[in-house]
mmCIF file of C-alpha atoms and ligand atoms in Angstrom:
data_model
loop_
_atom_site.group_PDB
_atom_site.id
_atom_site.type_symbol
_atom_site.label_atom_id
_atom_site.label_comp_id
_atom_site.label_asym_id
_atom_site.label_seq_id
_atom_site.Cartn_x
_atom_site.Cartn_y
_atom_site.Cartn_z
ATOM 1 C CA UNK A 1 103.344 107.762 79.244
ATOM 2 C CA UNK A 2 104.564 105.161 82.194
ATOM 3 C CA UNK A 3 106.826 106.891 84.324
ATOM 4 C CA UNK A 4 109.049 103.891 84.544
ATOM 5 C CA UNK A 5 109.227 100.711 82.532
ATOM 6 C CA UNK A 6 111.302 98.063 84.284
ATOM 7 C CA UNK A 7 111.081 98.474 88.210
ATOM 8 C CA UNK A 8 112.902 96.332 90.681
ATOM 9 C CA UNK A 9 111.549 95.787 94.096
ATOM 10 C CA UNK A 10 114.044 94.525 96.885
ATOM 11 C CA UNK A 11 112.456 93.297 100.009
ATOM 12 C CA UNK A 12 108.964 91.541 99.134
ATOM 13 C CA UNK A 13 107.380 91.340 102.317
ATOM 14 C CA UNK A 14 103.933 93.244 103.255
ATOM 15 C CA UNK A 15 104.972 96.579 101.542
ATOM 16 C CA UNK A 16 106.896 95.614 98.841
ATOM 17 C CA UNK A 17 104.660 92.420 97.317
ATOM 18 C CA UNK A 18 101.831 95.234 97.573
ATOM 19 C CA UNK A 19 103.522 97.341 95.194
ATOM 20 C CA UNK A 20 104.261 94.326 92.866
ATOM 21 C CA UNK A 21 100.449 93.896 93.519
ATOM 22 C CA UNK A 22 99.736 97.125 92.868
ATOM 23 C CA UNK A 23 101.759 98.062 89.769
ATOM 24 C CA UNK A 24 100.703 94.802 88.159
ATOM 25 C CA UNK A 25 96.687 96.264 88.285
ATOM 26 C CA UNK A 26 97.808 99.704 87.733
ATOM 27 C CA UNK A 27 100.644 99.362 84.923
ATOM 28 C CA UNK A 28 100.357 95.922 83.445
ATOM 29 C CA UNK A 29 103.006 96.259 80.936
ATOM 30 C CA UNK A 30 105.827 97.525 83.628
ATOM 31 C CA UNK A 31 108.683 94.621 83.714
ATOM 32 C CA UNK A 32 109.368 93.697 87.360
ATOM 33 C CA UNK A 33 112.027 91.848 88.856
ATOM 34 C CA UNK A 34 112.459 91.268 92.797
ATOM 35 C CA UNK A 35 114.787 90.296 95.161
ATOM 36 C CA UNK A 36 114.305 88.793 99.164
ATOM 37 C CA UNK A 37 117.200 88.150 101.421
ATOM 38 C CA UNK A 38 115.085 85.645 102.723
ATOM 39 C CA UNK A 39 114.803 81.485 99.998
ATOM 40 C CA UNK A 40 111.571 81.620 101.850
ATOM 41 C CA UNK A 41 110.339 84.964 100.983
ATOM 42 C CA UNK A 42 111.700 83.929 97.216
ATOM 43 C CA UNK A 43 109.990 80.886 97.025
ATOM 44 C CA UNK A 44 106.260 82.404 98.118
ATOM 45 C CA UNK A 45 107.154 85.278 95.732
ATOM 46 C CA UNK A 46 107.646 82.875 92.703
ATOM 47 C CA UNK A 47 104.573 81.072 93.538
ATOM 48 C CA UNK A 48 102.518 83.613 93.634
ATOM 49 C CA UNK A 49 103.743 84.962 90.338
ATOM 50 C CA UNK A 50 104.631 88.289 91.740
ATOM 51 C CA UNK A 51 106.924 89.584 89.672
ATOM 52 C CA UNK A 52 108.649 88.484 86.343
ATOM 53 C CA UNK A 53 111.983 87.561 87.596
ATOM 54 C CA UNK A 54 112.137 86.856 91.237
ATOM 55 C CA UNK A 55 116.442 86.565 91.562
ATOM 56 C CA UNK A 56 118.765 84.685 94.184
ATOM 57 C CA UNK A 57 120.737 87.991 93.791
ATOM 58 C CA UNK A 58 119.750 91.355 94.642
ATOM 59 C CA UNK A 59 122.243 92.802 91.922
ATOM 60 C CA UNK A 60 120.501 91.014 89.370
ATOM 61 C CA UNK A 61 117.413 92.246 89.841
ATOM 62 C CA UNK A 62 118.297 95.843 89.812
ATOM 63 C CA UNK A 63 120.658 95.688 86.672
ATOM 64 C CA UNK A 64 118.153 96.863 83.538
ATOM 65 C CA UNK A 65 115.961 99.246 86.194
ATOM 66 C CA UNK A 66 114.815 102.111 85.425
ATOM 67 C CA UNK A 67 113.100 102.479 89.337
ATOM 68 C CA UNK A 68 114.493 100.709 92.194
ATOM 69 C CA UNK A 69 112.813 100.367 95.790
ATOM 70 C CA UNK A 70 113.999 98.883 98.573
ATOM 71 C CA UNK A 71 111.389 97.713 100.480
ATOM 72 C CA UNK A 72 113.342 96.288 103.621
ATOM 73 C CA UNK A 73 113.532 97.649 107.572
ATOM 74 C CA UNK A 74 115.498 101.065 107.712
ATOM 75 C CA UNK A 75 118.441 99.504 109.105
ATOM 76 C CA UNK A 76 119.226 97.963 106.133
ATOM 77 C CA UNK A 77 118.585 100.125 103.467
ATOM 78 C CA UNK A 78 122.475 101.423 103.864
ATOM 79 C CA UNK A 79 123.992 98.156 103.108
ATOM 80 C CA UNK A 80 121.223 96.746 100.662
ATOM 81 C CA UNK A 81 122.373 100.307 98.520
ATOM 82 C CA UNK A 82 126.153 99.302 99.588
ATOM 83 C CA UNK A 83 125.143 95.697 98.024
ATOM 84 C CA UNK A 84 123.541 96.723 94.630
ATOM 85 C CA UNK A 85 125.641 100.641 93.905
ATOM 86 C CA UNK A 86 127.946 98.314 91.281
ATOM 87 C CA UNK A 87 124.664 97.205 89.271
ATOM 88 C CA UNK A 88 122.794 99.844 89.273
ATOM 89 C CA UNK A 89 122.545 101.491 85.650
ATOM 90 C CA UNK A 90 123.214 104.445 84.309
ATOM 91 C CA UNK A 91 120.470 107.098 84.673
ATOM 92 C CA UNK A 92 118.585 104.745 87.336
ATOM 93 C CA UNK A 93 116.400 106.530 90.369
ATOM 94 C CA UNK A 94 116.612 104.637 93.838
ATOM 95 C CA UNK A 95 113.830 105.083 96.204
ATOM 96 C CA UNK A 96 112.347 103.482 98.878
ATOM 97 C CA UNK A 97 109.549 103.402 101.376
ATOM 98 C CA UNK A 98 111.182 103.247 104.954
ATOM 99 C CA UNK A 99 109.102 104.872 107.575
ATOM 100 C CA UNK A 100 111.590 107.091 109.194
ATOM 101 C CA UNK A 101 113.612 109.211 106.826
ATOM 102 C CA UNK A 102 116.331 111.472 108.203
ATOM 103 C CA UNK A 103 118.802 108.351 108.902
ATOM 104 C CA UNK A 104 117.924 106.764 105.298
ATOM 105 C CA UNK A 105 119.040 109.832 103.648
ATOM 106 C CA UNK A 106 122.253 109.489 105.569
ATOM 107 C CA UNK A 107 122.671 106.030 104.361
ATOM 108 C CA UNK A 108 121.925 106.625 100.627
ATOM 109 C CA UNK A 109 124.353 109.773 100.476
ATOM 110 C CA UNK A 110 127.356 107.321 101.768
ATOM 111 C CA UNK A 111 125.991 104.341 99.901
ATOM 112 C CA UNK A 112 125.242 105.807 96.274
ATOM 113 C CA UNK A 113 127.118 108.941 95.696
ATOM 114 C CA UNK A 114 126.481 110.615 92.723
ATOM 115 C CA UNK A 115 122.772 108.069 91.925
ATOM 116 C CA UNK A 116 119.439 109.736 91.337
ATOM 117 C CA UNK A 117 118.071 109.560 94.795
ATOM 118 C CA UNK A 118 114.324 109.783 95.498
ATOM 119 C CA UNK A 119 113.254 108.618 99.415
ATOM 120 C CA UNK A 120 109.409 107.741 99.572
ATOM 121 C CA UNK A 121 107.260 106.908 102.485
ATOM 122 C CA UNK A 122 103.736 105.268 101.941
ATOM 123 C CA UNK A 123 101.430 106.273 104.531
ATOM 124 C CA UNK A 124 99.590 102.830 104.594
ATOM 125 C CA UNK A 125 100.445 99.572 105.966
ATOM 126 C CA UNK A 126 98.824 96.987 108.472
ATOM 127 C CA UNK A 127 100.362 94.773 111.236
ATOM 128 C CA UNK A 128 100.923 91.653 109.246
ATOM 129 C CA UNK A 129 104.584 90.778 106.901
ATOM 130 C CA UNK A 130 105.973 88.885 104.121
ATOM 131 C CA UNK A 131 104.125 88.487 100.897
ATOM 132 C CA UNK A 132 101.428 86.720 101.465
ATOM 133 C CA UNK A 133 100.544 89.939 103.489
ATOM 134 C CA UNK A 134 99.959 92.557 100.641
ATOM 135 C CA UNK A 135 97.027 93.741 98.570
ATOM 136 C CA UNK A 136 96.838 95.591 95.155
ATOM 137 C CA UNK A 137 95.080 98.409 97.150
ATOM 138 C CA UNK A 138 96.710 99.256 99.692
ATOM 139 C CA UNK A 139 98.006 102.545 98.286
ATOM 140 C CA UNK A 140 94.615 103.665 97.277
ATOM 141 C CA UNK A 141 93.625 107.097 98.689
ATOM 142 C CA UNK A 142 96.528 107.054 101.071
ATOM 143 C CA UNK A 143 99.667 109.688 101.370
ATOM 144 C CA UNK A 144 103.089 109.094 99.963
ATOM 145 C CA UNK A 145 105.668 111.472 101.440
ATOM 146 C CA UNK A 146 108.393 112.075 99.340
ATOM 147 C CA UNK A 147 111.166 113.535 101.252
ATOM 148 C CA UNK A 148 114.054 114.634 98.249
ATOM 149 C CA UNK A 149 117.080 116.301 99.625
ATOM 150 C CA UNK A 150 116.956 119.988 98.593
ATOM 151 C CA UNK A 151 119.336 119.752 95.446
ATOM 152 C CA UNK A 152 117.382 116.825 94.122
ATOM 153 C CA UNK A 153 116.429 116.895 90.204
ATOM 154 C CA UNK A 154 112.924 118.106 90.099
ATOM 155 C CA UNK A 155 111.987 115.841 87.007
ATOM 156 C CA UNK A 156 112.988 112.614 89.374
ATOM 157 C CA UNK A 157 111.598 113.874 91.984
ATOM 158 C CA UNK A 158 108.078 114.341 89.812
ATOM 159 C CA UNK A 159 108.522 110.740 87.879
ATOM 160 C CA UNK A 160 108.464 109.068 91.378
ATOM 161 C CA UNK A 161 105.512 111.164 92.558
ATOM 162 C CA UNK A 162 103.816 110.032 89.481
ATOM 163 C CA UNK A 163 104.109 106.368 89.914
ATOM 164 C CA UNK A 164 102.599 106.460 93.151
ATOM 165 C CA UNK A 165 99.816 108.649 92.179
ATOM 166 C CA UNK A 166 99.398 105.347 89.296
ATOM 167 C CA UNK A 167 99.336 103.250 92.487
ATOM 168 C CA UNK A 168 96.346 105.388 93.919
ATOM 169 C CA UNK A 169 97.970 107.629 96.269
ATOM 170 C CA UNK A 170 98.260 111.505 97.181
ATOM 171 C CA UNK A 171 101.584 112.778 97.213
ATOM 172 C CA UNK A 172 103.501 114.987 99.721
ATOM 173 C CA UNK A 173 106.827 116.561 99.793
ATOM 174 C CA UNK A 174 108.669 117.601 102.632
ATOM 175 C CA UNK A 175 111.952 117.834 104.433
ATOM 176 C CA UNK A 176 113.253 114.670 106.024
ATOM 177 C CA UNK A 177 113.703 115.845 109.216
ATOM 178 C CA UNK A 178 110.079 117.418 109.218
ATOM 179 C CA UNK A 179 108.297 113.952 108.054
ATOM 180 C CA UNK A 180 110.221 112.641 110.872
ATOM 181 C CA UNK A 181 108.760 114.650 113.375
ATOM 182 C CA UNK A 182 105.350 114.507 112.578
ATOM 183 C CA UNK A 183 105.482 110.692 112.202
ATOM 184 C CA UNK A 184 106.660 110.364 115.285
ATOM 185 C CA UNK A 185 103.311 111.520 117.148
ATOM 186 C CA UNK A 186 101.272 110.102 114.045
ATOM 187 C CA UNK A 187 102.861 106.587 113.741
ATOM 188 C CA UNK A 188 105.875 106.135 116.031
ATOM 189 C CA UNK A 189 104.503 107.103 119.314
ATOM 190 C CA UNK A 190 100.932 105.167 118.743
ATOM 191 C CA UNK A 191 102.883 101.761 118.191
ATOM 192 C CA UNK A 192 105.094 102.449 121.174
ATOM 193 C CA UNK A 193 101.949 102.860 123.423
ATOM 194 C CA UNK A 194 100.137 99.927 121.682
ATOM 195 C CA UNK A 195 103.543 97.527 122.912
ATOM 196 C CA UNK A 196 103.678 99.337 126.211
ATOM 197 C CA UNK A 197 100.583 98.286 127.209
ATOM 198 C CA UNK A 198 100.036 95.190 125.687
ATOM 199 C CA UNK A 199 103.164 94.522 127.669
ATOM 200 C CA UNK A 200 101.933 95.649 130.940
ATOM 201 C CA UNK A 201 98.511 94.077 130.619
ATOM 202 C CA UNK A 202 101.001 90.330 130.308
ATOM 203 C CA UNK A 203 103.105 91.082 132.894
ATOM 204 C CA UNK A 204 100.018 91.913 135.306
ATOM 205 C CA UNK A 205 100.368 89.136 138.931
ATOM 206 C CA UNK A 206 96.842 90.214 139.637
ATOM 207 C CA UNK A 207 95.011 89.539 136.400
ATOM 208 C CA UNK A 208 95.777 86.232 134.063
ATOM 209 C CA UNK A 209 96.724 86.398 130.575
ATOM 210 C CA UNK A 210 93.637 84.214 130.428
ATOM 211 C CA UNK A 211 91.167 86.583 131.407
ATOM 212 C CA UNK A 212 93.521 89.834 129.840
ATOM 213 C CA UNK A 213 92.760 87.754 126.235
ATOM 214 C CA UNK A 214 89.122 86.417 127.855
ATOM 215 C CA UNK A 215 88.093 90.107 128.281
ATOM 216 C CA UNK A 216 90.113 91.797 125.665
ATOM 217 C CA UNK A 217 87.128 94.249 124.787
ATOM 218 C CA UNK A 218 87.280 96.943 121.592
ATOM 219 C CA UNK A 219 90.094 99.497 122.929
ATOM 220 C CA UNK A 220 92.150 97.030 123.945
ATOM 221 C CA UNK A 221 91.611 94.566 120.754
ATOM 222 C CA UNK A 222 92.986 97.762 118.814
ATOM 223 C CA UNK A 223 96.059 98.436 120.908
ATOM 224 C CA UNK A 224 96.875 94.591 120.219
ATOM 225 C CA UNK A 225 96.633 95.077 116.552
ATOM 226 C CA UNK A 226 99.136 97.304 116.266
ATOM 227 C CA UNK A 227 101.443 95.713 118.937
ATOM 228 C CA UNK A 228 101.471 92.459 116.888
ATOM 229 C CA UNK A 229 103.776 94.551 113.676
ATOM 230 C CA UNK A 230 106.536 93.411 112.625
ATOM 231 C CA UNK A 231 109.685 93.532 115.452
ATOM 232 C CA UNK A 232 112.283 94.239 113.259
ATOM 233 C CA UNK A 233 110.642 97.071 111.574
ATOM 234 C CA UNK A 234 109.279 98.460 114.578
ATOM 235 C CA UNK A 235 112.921 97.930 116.233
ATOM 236 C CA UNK A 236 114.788 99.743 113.102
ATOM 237 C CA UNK A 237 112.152 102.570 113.194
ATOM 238 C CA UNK A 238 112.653 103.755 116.934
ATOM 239 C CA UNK A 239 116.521 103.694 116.629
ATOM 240 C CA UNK A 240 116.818 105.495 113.334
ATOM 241 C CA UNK A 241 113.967 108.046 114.362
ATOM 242 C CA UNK A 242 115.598 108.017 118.426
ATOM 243 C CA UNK A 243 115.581 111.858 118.772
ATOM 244 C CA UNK A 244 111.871 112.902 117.425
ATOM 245 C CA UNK A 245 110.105 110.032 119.315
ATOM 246 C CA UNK A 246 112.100 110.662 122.657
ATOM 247 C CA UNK A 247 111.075 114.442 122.128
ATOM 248 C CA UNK A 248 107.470 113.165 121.855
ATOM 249 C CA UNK A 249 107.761 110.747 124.743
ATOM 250 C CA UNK A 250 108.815 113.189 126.811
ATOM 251 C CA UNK A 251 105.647 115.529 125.741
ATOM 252 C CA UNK A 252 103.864 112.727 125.689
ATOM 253 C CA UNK A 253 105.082 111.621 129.459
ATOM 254 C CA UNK A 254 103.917 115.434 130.610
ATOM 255 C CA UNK A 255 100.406 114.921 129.068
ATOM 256 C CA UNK A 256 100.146 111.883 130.995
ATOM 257 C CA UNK A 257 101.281 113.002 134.406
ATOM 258 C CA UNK A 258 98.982 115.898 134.032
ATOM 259 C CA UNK A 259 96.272 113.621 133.033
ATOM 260 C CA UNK A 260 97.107 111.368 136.087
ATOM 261 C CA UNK A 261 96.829 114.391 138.622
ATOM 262 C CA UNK A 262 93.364 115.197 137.263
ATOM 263 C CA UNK A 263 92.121 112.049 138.242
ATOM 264 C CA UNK A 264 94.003 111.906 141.413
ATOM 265 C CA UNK A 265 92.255 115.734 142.163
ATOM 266 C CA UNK A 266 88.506 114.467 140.884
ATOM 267 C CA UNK A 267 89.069 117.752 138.212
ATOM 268 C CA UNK A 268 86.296 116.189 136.188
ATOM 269 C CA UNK A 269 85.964 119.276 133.957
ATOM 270 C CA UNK A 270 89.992 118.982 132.769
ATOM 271 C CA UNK A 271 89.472 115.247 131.711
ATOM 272 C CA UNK A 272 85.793 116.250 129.742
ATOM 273 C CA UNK A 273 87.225 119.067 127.965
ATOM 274 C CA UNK A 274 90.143 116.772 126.577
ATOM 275 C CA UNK A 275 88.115 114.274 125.855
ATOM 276 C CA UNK A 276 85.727 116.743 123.936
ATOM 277 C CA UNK A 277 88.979 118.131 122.146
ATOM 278 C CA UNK A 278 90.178 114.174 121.227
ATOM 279 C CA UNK A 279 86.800 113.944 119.999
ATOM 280 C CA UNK A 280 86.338 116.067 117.245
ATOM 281 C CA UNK A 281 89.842 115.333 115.896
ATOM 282 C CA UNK A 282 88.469 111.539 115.421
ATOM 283 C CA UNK A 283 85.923 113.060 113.735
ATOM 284 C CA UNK A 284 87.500 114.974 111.396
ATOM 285 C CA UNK A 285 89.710 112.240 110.741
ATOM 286 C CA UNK A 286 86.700 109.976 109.487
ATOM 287 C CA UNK A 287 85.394 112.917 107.647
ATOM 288 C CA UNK A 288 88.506 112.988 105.256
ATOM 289 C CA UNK A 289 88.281 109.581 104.857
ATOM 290 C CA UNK A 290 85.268 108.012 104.490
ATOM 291 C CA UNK A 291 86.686 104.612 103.194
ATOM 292 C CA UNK A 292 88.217 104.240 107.027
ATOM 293 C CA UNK A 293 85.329 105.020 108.989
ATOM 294 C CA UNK A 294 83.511 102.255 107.305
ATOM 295 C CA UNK A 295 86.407 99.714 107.588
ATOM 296 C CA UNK A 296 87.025 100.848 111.229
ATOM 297 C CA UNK A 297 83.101 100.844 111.905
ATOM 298 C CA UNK A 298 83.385 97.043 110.365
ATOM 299 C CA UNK A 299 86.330 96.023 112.108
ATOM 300 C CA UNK A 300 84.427 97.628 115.764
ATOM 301 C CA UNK A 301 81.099 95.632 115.167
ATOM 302 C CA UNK A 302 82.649 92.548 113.307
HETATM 303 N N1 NAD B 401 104.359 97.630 107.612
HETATM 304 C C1 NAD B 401 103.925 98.847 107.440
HETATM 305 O O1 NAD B 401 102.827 99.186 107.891
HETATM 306 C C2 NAD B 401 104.767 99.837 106.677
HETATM 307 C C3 NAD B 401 104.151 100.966 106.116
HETATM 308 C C4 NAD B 401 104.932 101.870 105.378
HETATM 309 C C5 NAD B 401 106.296 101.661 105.244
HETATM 310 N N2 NAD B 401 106.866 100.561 105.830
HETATM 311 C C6 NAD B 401 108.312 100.367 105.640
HETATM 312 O O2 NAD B 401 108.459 99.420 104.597
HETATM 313 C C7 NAD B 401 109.646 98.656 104.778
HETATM 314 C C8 NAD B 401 109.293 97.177 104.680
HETATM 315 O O3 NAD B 401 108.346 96.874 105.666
HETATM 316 P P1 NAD B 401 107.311 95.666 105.483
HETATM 317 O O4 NAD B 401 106.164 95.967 106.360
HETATM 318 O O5 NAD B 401 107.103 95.371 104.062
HETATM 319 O O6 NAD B 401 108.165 94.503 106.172
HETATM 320 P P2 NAD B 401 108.157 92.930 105.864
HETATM 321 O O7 NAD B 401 108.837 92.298 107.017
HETATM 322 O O8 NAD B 401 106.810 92.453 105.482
HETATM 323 O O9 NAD B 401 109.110 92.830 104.566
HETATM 324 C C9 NAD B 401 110.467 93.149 104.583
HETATM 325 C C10 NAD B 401 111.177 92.178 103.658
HETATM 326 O O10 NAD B 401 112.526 92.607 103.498
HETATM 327 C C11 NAD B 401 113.350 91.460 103.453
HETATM 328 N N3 NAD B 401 114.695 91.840 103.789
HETATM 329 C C12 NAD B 401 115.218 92.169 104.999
HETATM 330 N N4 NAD B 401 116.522 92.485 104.893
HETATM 331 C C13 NAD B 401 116.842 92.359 103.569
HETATM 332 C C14 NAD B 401 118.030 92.548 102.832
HETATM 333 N N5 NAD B 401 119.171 92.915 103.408
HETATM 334 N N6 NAD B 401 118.004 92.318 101.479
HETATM 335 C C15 NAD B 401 116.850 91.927 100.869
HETATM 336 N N7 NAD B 401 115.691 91.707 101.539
HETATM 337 C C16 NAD B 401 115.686 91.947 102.875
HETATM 338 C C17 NAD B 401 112.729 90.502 104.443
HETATM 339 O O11 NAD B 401 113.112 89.154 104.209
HETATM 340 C C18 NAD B 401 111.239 90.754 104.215
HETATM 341 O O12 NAD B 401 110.689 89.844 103.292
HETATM 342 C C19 NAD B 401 110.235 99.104 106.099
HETATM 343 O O13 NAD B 401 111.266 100.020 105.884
HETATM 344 C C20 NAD B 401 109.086 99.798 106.812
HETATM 345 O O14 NAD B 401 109.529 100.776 107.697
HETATM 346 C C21 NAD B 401 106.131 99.640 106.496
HETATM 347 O O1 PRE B 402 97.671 100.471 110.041
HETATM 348 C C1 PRE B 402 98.699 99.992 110.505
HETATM 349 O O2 PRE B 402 98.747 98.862 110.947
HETATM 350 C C2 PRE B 402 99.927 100.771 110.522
HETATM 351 O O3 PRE B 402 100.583 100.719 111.498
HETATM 352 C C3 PRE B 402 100.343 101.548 109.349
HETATM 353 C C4 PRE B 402 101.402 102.602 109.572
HETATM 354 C C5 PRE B 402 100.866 103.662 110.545
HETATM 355 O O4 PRE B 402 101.395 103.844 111.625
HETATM 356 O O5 PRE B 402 99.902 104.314 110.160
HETATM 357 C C6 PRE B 402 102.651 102.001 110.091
HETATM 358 C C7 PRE B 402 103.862 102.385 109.689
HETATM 359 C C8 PRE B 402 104.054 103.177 108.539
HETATM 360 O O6 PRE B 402 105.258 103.593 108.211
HETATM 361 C C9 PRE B 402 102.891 103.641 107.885
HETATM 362 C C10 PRE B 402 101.665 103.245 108.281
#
């Protein structure tokens, strides 16, 4: 059995067109509907036939749902919730699939008292937005973190786990505040590097931005891959996550004045052994996912 029939999706850009994607391979008779703050968005999601009722309003998308996401930037999950609580139906569950989770918990407990709550966070994505950006696959093989709050009902909780496992992904469960944490050194952290220094290397007197893109070799291509994501995303993540990513700046600030003295000291043997330790975690990253290793070996001799 389906674990939901009629599933609205608010916010189709990159994340949430790929679910419409997605669930129209995976679950063909599901009835979709979809809403976009944005006529644009609208109008490329009617085009493309991406769901069966694209609406001006984002009430009337979510008012026979039995699963709604909202698929916008975290800092506006509160008042898309605010904007839809009088529509929703009874016995509805509300998730979504914001990156940071602590602060969107927050939000739905002051938005939608008393709604079936279910926060989700796909662990897949790429740099690019709107939705001519997603793909029926992206799910496949990757993590969803579901973060419930502790008294959540355990049958919800297991229906939204379930239609992400239809969408080809492993599910995860864990507290907010933990998923937080750790995506703030997996995720958070990376993309604030990948800006910094795509930053500095523009802002560089002695080198042009001619030869910075002339020269742009493989590290460097990568780091500007992830600094071209989406700014208001990126800009809603780092506020509502502020705490766990300053706590891993500052480790990661440490790491990098200790790194710094190495070099200034010639301690050769301190900058092999991390790079020996860096090593093998890249490798037994690529060894859980073999999928990766070939797209990232592709993408490194394309
Ligand atoms: N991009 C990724 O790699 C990735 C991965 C996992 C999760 N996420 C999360 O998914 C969410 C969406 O990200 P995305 O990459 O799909 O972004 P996107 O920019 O491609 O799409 C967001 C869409 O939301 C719409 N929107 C914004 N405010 C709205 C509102 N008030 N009402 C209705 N629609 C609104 C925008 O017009 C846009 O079309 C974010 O919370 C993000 O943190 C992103
Ligand atoms: O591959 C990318 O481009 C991504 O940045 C995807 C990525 C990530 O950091 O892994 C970005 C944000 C998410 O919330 C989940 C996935």
């Amino acid at each position: 059995m389906l674990p939901f029939s009629r599933v609205a999706i608010i916010g189709l850009g990159l994340i949430g067109s790929s679910i419409a994607r997605a669930v129209r391979a995976e679950m063909p008779t599901v009835r979709l509907t979809g809403h976009d703050a944005s006529a644009e968005a609208r109008e490329q999601v009617r085009a493309l036939g991406l769901v069966d009722d694209c609406t001006d309003h984002a009430g009337a998308a979510v008012i026979d749902a039995d699963l709604v996401i909202l698929c916008v930037p975290v800092g506006a999950i509160g008042a898309v919730a605010a904007e839809i609580a009088d529509d929703l139906p009874a016995g509805v569950i509300v998730s979504d699939v914001g990156s940071s989770k602590a602060g969107v918990a927050t939000a739905f407990a002051e938005a939608l008292p008393g709604v079936t709550v279910v926060p989700a966070h796909p662990v897949a994505g790429t740099e690019r937005s709107g939705p001519d950006a997603g793909f029926a696959t992206l799910f496949k093989g990757r993590w969803c973190i579901l973060t419930p709050a502790a008294d959540a009902d355990p049958m919800a909780v297991e229906r939204v786990g379930e239609f992400w496992r239809r969408l080809g992904a492993e599910i995860d469960t864990m507290d907010a505040q933990h998923h937080d944490l750790v995506l703030a050194v997996t995720s958070h952290l990376p993309h604030l590097i990948a800006y910094t220094i795509v930053g500095t290397a523009s802002d560089l007197e002695a080198v042009t931005q001619s030869e910075v893109i002339k020269y742009s070799a493989g590290g460097f291509r990568d780091f500007t891959r992830i600094a071209a994501s989406d700014p208001t995303m990126w800009r809603d993540v780092f506020l509502a996550n502020k705490d766990a990513v300053l706590a891993m700046l500052q480790r990661f600030s440490e790491d990098l004045s200790a790194l710094q003295r190495a070099i200034r000291w010639d301690k050769g043997d301190e900058l092999f052994d991390l790079f020996t330790r860096t090593r093998a975690i890249r490798r037994s990253i690529v060894e859980q996912g073999q999928d990766d290793a070939r797209e990232d070996f592709g993408r490194s001799h394309g």
